[in-house]
C-alpha cells in the first residue's frame, strides 16, 4: 500500500514551527507545509494528541488546510497508546503525504505516541517515503531526540531549571524551543545547553519555521528568526555549582538566522547561491542527517 | 591640592552598575564602591546630572552612603555646562576619592559634562590619583567611549534600532547596556554589536556590578550576571539589508559571568585563583587598559 513519494518531497522534510503560525491570513507556513507535502492533492493527517482540546485544534487546522485548497485532510484523534497502535490509525500515516502535529504539551504527545507503531510509521513516512512532517509549538519541540520537556524561563540561565525527555527523534544532537523571542526563552535554552553541551539549542520564534530537507539543507520562513546556541566550545563551571545557581558560561556561539535564510550542504551537483558559513556546517550536517530507521 | 590615593584604590576602579542597586538593605554594591574609594573616610561626590530630578536622587544616595558610614558626601548639582566648568565644582572632583554618577538619561549627562573641565578632572582622578568612579544605569552606560545613547528593545535584533553617542571614555572598545536581563535587552545589544563589531557588548543586570580594576582585572558583584557579546568573529549580512530588518548573525560569542566571577590579567607577580579563560583575555585587556589622559 506504499504510495510513490511526490518529487518535491523526495528527501523528506521537517517543518518545525515556533507556534502561533498564521492560520487565517497569509498562512505562509502552513501553505509551505502543504506544498512540501505535495500540494493540494496531498493527503494530510493532523495529530492533535499534544492537546487536551483535540477537537478544537482539529477544527482550526481543518479550516486552515481547506482554505489552502487541501482536499484530503484527516484528524487522527489519539486518546490512548492503544489508539496509537491501532491498525486503522497506522494505515492513515502509511497513506499520508503530510503529517502535522499541533501544539499543546509535548510530554502529553510523547506519552501517547512515543515508541508506538504509529511513531515508527511516521519515521517510515519521513525516511522511506519522503513525506513531510510538520509540528508547531509542542509539536515542534517533540521532533528532536532529546526533547525540552519543561523548564522555567528565568531571567538568567540556571542549573537544573530545565528537564529533558525523550522526543520523537526525527533529528538528533539538538534541542528545540518555541515561542522563543516572544517568551524570552534564551536563558532557558542556555540552561539546557550549559548542562548538555552535546546538544545544540534551536530557538524558533512564533509564526516562524525552520524547514529541514533531509540530506540537503535548511530554510527559515515566516515573521521571526531562528536562534541557534552552540555550547560545544564553551567553558563552564556548571558541574561545580548548586542547583538554581547561574553558571559561568564562556564562549557560547550564537547564530541568528532571520526569515529568508537558506543554506545547503555543500555537494558536487549544486552550486549554492551563497557559501555556507563554516560555523553552521556541523549544525546543518546534524539536522539534515538521514538518520536510519531505528 | 592633589591628595594621596588610598592604597586600595591605587589602580583606579570603575564600578559599573546595571541599575536598581540595593540602597536600603544590604547595600552590597554601594558598600563596595565606598570600600574601593577608601572606606568610611573617603570623600564621595555624587553627580546627579543624568537625572531631571537631581535633588530626589541626591537624597536617596545621601541617605544610603550615610548608612554605610560615609562622613563626607557631597552633591555636585550641575545644571549647565558652565557649572561643569566651574572651579568650585572641579575642586570637588580634585578632592574626591569616589565619584558616583546616578541614573537618569546618559544623553543628558553627556550633554552637561561631556568634554568639560569636570570631565577631564574625572579622568585625572581615575587615572592619576586612582580614584573610584561608580555609575548606575545611565551612569553606567555613560562610562564607555562609545555610548549606547538610545534604542528600542525589539524581540529580534534590528538594523538601525540603536544609536550610539560619545560617552565619557573611561573604557574603550565596548558598549554598556543596563537593566539587562530584566528589560530583555539582548536583542538590543546584538543590534549594536551587529552593526559595530569593533565594540564588545556588555549587558549588566539590575543590582549587579562589573567592577574593573585598571591594569589588574574584573569582578562581578550583586544579584545578577554580566553578559558579554562579542561579534568580532561574526559573519553578517547587515551591510546589505534595509533598516528595521533582522540581520543574519553567524558566530557571535556570548559569555555569561555570574555574580562572584573574578578574573585577573595574567602577570608575573600573582598566581590567579583560576586561569583566565582565553576567550576573555582580550575583553579583560580592553576594559582594564590604563588608557592615557587624553
mmCIF file of N, CA and C in Angstrom, chain A residues 155-157 181-184 186 190 205 223-225 235 237 246-258 261-263 274 277-280, chain B residues 155-157 181-184 186 190 205 223-225 235 237 246-258 261-263 274 277-280:
data_model
loop_
_atom_site.group_PDB
_atom_site.id
_atom_site.type_symbol
_atom_site.label_atom_id
_atom_site.label_comp_id
_atom_site.label_asym_id
_atom_site.label_seq_id
_atom_site.Cartn_x
_atom_site.Cartn_y
_atom_site.Cartn_z
ATOM 1 N N UNK A 155 15.253 34.779 34.293
ATOM 2 C CA UNK A 155 15.987 35.891 33.697
ATOM 3 C C UNK A 155 17.394 35.469 33.316
ATOM 4 N N UNK A 156 18.024 34.674 34.171
ATOM 5 C CA UNK A 156 19.339 34.147 33.834
ATOM 6 C C UNK A 156 19.276 32.636 33.709
ATOM 7 N N UNK A 157 20.209 32.070 32.950
ATOM 8 C CA UNK A 157 20.295 30.606 32.932
ATOM 9 C C UNK A 157 20.493 30.080 34.344
ATOM 10 N N UNK A 181 11.529 34.197 20.972
ATOM 11 C CA UNK A 181 11.751 35.603 21.338
ATOM 12 C C UNK A 181 10.566 36.135 22.134
ATOM 13 N N UNK A 182 9.367 35.740 21.725
ATOM 14 C CA UNK A 182 8.157 36.281 22.344
ATOM 15 C C UNK A 182 8.101 35.949 23.835
ATOM 16 N N UNK A 183 8.537 34.749 24.194
ATOM 17 C CA UNK A 183 8.515 34.360 25.612
ATOM 18 C C UNK A 183 9.899 34.461 26.246
ATOM 19 N N UNK A 184 10.826 35.115 25.555
ATOM 20 C CA UNK A 184 12.133 35.438 26.130
ATOM 21 C C UNK A 184 12.793 34.189 26.697
ATOM 22 N N UNK A 186 15.716 32.669 25.795
ATOM 23 C CA UNK A 186 17.136 32.400 25.599
ATOM 24 C C UNK A 186 17.787 31.847 26.870
ATOM 25 N N UNK A 190 19.810 28.437 27.118
ATOM 26 C CA UNK A 190 21.183 28.397 27.627
ATOM 27 C C UNK A 190 21.290 27.443 28.823
ATOM 28 N N UNK A 205 11.089 31.400 16.724
ATOM 29 C CA UNK A 205 10.100 32.424 17.054
ATOM 30 C C UNK A 205 8.705 32.026 16.589
ATOM 31 N N UNK A 223 7.767 35.122 10.070
ATOM 32 C CA UNK A 223 7.872 36.502 10.551
ATOM 33 C C UNK A 223 9.077 36.754 11.452
ATOM 34 N N UNK A 224 9.617 35.723 12.048
ATOM 35 C CA UNK A 224 10.673 35.929 13.029
ATOM 36 C C UNK A 224 11.998 35.363 12.591
ATOM 37 N N UNK A 225 12.709 34.792 13.532
ATOM 38 C CA UNK A 225 14.040 34.263 13.266
ATOM 39 C C UNK A 225 14.229 32.966 14.036
ATOM 40 N N UNK A 235 33.362 26.915 27.948
ATOM 41 C CA UNK A 235 33.898 26.546 29.255
ATOM 42 C C UNK A 235 32.852 26.950 30.285
ATOM 43 N N UNK A 237 31.367 26.331 34.643
ATOM 44 C CA UNK A 237 31.542 25.752 35.982
ATOM 45 C C UNK A 237 30.295 25.007 36.424
ATOM 46 N N UNK A 246 23.339 30.411 38.836
ATOM 47 C CA UNK A 246 23.652 30.775 37.452
ATOM 48 C C UNK A 246 25.062 30.313 37.120
ATOM 49 N N UNK A 247 25.217 29.523 36.072
ATOM 50 C CA UNK A 247 26.567 29.063 35.734
ATOM 51 C C UNK A 247 27.367 30.151 35.027
ATOM 52 N N UNK A 248 28.655 30.052 35.149
ATOM 53 C CA UNK A 248 29.538 30.837 34.290
ATOM 54 C C UNK A 248 29.571 30.142 32.926
ATOM 55 N N UNK A 249 29.417 30.912 31.878
ATOM 56 C CA UNK A 249 29.467 30.360 30.522
ATOM 57 C C UNK A 249 30.438 31.211 29.713
ATOM 58 N N UNK A 250 31.470 30.590 29.184
ATOM 59 C CA UNK A 250 32.449 31.320 28.392
ATOM 60 C C UNK A 250 32.469 30.730 26.987
ATOM 61 N N UNK A 251 32.250 31.572 26.014
ATOM 62 C CA UNK A 251 32.385 31.175 24.617
ATOM 63 C C UNK A 251 31.257 30.273 24.120
ATOM 64 N N UNK A 252 30.036 30.690 24.403
ATOM 65 C CA UNK A 252 28.883 30.091 23.738
ATOM 66 C C UNK A 252 28.775 30.749 22.365
ATOM 67 N N UNK A 253 28.555 29.965 21.341
ATOM 68 C CA UNK A 253 28.426 30.534 19.991
ATOM 69 C C UNK A 253 26.950 30.703 19.674
ATOM 70 N N UNK A 254 26.593 31.884 19.200
ATOM 71 C CA UNK A 254 25.192 32.183 18.920
ATOM 72 C C UNK A 254 25.037 32.553 17.452
ATOM 73 N N UNK A 255 24.042 31.965 16.809
ATOM 74 C CA UNK A 255 23.739 32.293 15.418
ATOM 75 C C UNK A 255 22.287 32.753 15.343
ATOM 76 N N UNK A 256 22.050 33.798 14.583
ATOM 77 C CA UNK A 256 20.681 34.281 14.381
ATOM 78 C C UNK A 256 20.363 34.171 12.898
ATOM 79 N N UNK A 257 19.374 33.360 12.565
ATOM 80 C CA UNK A 257 19.004 33.151 11.160
ATOM 81 C C UNK A 257 17.642 33.784 10.920
ATOM 82 N N UNK A 258 17.606 34.953 10.294
ATOM 83 C CA UNK A 258 16.305 35.595 10.065
ATOM 84 C C UNK A 258 15.533 34.863 8.976
ATOM 85 N N UNK A 261 16.581 33.100 5.401
ATOM 86 C CA UNK A 261 17.887 32.420 5.406
ATOM 87 C C UNK A 261 17.723 31.037 4.786
ATOM 88 N N UNK A 262 18.695 30.655 4.004
ATOM 89 C CA UNK A 262 18.618 29.378 3.283
ATOM 90 C C UNK A 262 20.032 28.854 3.143
ATOM 91 N N UNK A 263 20.249 27.647 3.576
ATOM 92 C CA UNK A 263 21.593 27.060 3.499
ATOM 93 C C UNK A 263 21.505 25.640 2.973
ATOM 94 N N UNK A 274 24.881 30.991 -2.036
ATOM 95 C CA UNK A 274 25.914 31.607 -1.210
ATOM 96 C C UNK A 274 26.587 30.525 -0.372
ATOM 97 N N UNK A 277 28.252 29.395 5.831
ATOM 98 C CA UNK A 277 29.219 29.865 6.837
ATOM 99 C C UNK A 277 29.766 28.663 7.617
ATOM 100 N N UNK A 278 31.072 28.534 7.718
ATOM 101 C CA UNK A 278 31.651 27.342 8.353
ATOM 102 C C UNK A 278 31.081 26.993 9.733
ATOM 103 N N UNK A 279 30.779 27.979 10.603
ATOM 104 C CA UNK A 279 30.247 27.582 11.913
ATOM 105 C C UNK A 279 28.896 26.870 11.831
ATOM 106 N N UNK A 280 28.222 26.980 10.680
ATOM 107 C CA UNK A 280 26.921 26.318 10.535
ATOM 108 C C UNK A 280 27.037 24.913 9.955
ATOM 109 N N UNK B 155 12.108 42.395 19.810
ATOM 110 C CA UNK B 155 12.221 40.958 20.050
ATOM 111 C C UNK B 155 13.439 40.383 19.349
ATOM 112 N N UNK B 156 13.688 40.849 18.130
ATOM 113 C CA UNK B 156 14.878 40.416 17.417
ATOM 114 C C UNK B 156 15.800 41.614 17.186
ATOM 115 N N UNK B 157 17.092 41.337 17.016
ATOM 116 C CA UNK B 157 17.989 42.429 16.635
ATOM 117 C C UNK B 157 17.503 43.063 15.336
ATOM 118 N N UNK B 181 18.943 41.807 31.866
ATOM 119 C CA UNK B 181 18.014 40.663 31.786
ATOM 120 C C UNK B 181 16.594 41.113 32.083
ATOM 121 N N UNK B 182 16.455 42.025 33.040
ATOM 122 C CA UNK B 182 15.128 42.454 33.480
ATOM 123 C C UNK B 182 14.355 43.110 32.339
ATOM 124 N N UNK B 183 15.034 43.860 31.494
ATOM 125 C CA UNK B 183 14.344 44.513 30.373
ATOM 126 C C UNK B 183 14.600 43.791 29.058
ATOM 127 N N UNK B 184 15.134 42.595 29.149
ATOM 128 C CA UNK B 184 15.266 41.724 27.974
ATOM 129 C C UNK B 184 15.970 42.453 26.830
ATOM 130 N N UNK B 186 18.926 41.740 25.281
ATOM 131 C CA UNK B 186 19.944 41.073 24.464
ATOM 132 C C UNK B 186 19.797 41.434 22.991
ATOM 133 N N UNK B 190 22.649 43.006 20.709
ATOM 134 C CA UNK B 190 23.066 42.367 19.453
ATOM 135 C C UNK B 190 22.917 43.336 18.277
ATOM 136 N N UNK B 205 23.018 43.225 34.582
ATOM 137 C CA UNK B 205 21.701 43.071 35.207
ATOM 138 C C UNK B 205 21.515 44.077 36.338
ATOM 139 N N UNK B 223 23.380 40.633 42.464
ATOM 140 C CA UNK B 223 22.336 39.616 42.383
ATOM 141 C C UNK B 223 22.228 38.944 41.027
ATOM 142 N N UNK B 224 22.725 39.572 39.981
ATOM 143 C CA UNK B 224 22.525 39.029 38.639
ATOM 144 C C UNK B 224 23.818 38.604 37.992
ATOM 145 N N UNK B 225 23.919 38.872 36.720
ATOM 146 C CA UNK B 225 25.082 38.447 35.950
ATOM 147 C C UNK B 225 25.450 39.538 34.958
ATOM 148 N N UNK B 235 30.037 36.571 11.149
ATOM 149 C CA UNK B 235 29.689 36.866 9.763
ATOM 150 C C UNK B 235 28.263 37.403 9.762
ATOM 151 N N UNK B 237 25.113 39.776 7.338
ATOM 152 C CA UNK B 237 24.674 40.457 6.112
ATOM 153 C C UNK B 237 24.182 41.876 6.393
ATOM 154 N N UNK B 246 15.941 42.245 10.302
ATOM 155 C CA UNK B 246 16.766 41.448 11.218
ATOM 156 C C UNK B 246 17.963 40.911 10.461
ATOM 157 N N UNK B 247 19.169 41.181 10.942
ATOM 158 C CA UNK B 247 20.348 40.677 10.234
ATOM 159 C C UNK B 247 20.587 39.194 10.522
ATOM 160 N N UNK B 248 21.232 38.560 9.574
ATOM 161 C CA UNK B 248 21.788 37.230 9.843
ATOM 162 C C UNK B 248 23.065 37.429 10.656
ATOM 163 N N UNK B 249 23.194 36.658 11.710
ATOM 164 C CA UNK B 249 24.396 36.739 12.548
ATOM 165 C C UNK B 249 24.920 35.320 12.745
ATOM 166 N N UNK B 250 26.148 35.098 12.324
ATOM 167 C CA UNK B 250 26.739 33.769 12.463
ATOM 168 C C UNK B 250 27.976 33.886 13.338
ATOM 169 N N UNK B 251 27.986 33.117 14.408
ATOM 170 C CA UNK B 251 29.171 33.007 15.258
ATOM 171 C C UNK B 251 29.421 34.246 16.116
ATOM 172 N N UNK B 252 28.366 34.692 16.772
ATOM 173 C CA UNK B 252 28.542 35.665 17.851
ATOM 174 C C UNK B 252 28.974 34.877 19.089
ATOM 175 N N UNK B 253 29.960 35.379 19.797
ATOM 176 C CA UNK B 253 30.422 34.689 21.007
ATOM 177 C C UNK B 253 29.763 35.331 22.216
ATOM 178 N N UNK B 254 29.189 34.502 23.062
ATOM 179 C CA UNK B 254 28.472 35.004 24.233
ATOM 180 C C UNK B 254 29.108 34.447 25.501
ATOM 181 N N UNK B 255 29.331 35.327 26.465
ATOM 182 C CA UNK B 255 29.857 34.906 27.756
ATOM 183 C C UNK B 255 28.892 35.369 28.841
ATOM 184 N N UNK B 256 28.645 34.513 29.807
ATOM 185 C CA UNK B 256 27.794 34.876 30.936
ATOM 186 C C UNK B 256 28.635 34.772 32.200
ATOM 187 N N UNK B 257 28.798 35.903 32.872
ATOM 188 C CA UNK B 257 29.618 35.937 34.079
ATOM 189 C C UNK B 257 28.712 36.174 35.285
ATOM 190 N N UNK B 258 28.408 35.136 36.039
ATOM 191 C CA UNK B 258 27.520 35.333 37.190
ATOM 192 C C UNK B 258 28.234 36.084 38.302
ATOM 193 N N UNK B 261 32.056 36.005 39.847
ATOM 194 C CA UNK B 261 33.113 35.779 38.859
ATOM 195 C C UNK B 261 34.223 36.803 39.082
ATOM 196 N N UNK B 262 35.442 36.363 38.952
ATOM 197 C CA UNK B 262 36.586 37.226 39.237
ATOM 198 C C UNK B 262 37.711 36.790 38.317
ATOM 199 N N UNK B 263 38.259 37.715 37.558
ATOM 200 C CA UNK B 263 39.324 37.370 36.627
ATOM 201 C C UNK B 263 40.432 38.399 36.723
ATOM 202 N N UNK B 274 42.243 31.112 39.576
ATOM 203 C CA UNK B 274 41.898 30.238 38.466
ATOM 204 C C UNK B 274 42.352 30.890 37.164
ATOM 205 N N UNK B 277 39.935 32.275 31.257
ATOM 206 C CA UNK B 277 39.527 31.589 30.025
ATOM 207 C C UNK B 277 40.013 32.400 28.816
ATOM 208 N N UNK B 278 40.707 31.770 27.892
ATOM 209 C CA UNK B 278 41.294 32.517 26.769
ATOM 210 C C UNK B 278 40.321 33.444 26.029
ATOM 211 N N UNK B 279 39.038 33.063 25.826
ATOM 212 C CA UNK B 279 38.157 33.997 25.092
ATOM 213 C C UNK B 279 37.927 35.308 25.834
ATOM 214 N N UNK B 280 38.241 35.341 27.134
ATOM 215 C CA UNK B 280 38.043 36.575 27.898
ATOM 216 C C UNK B 280 39.273 37.465 27.913
#
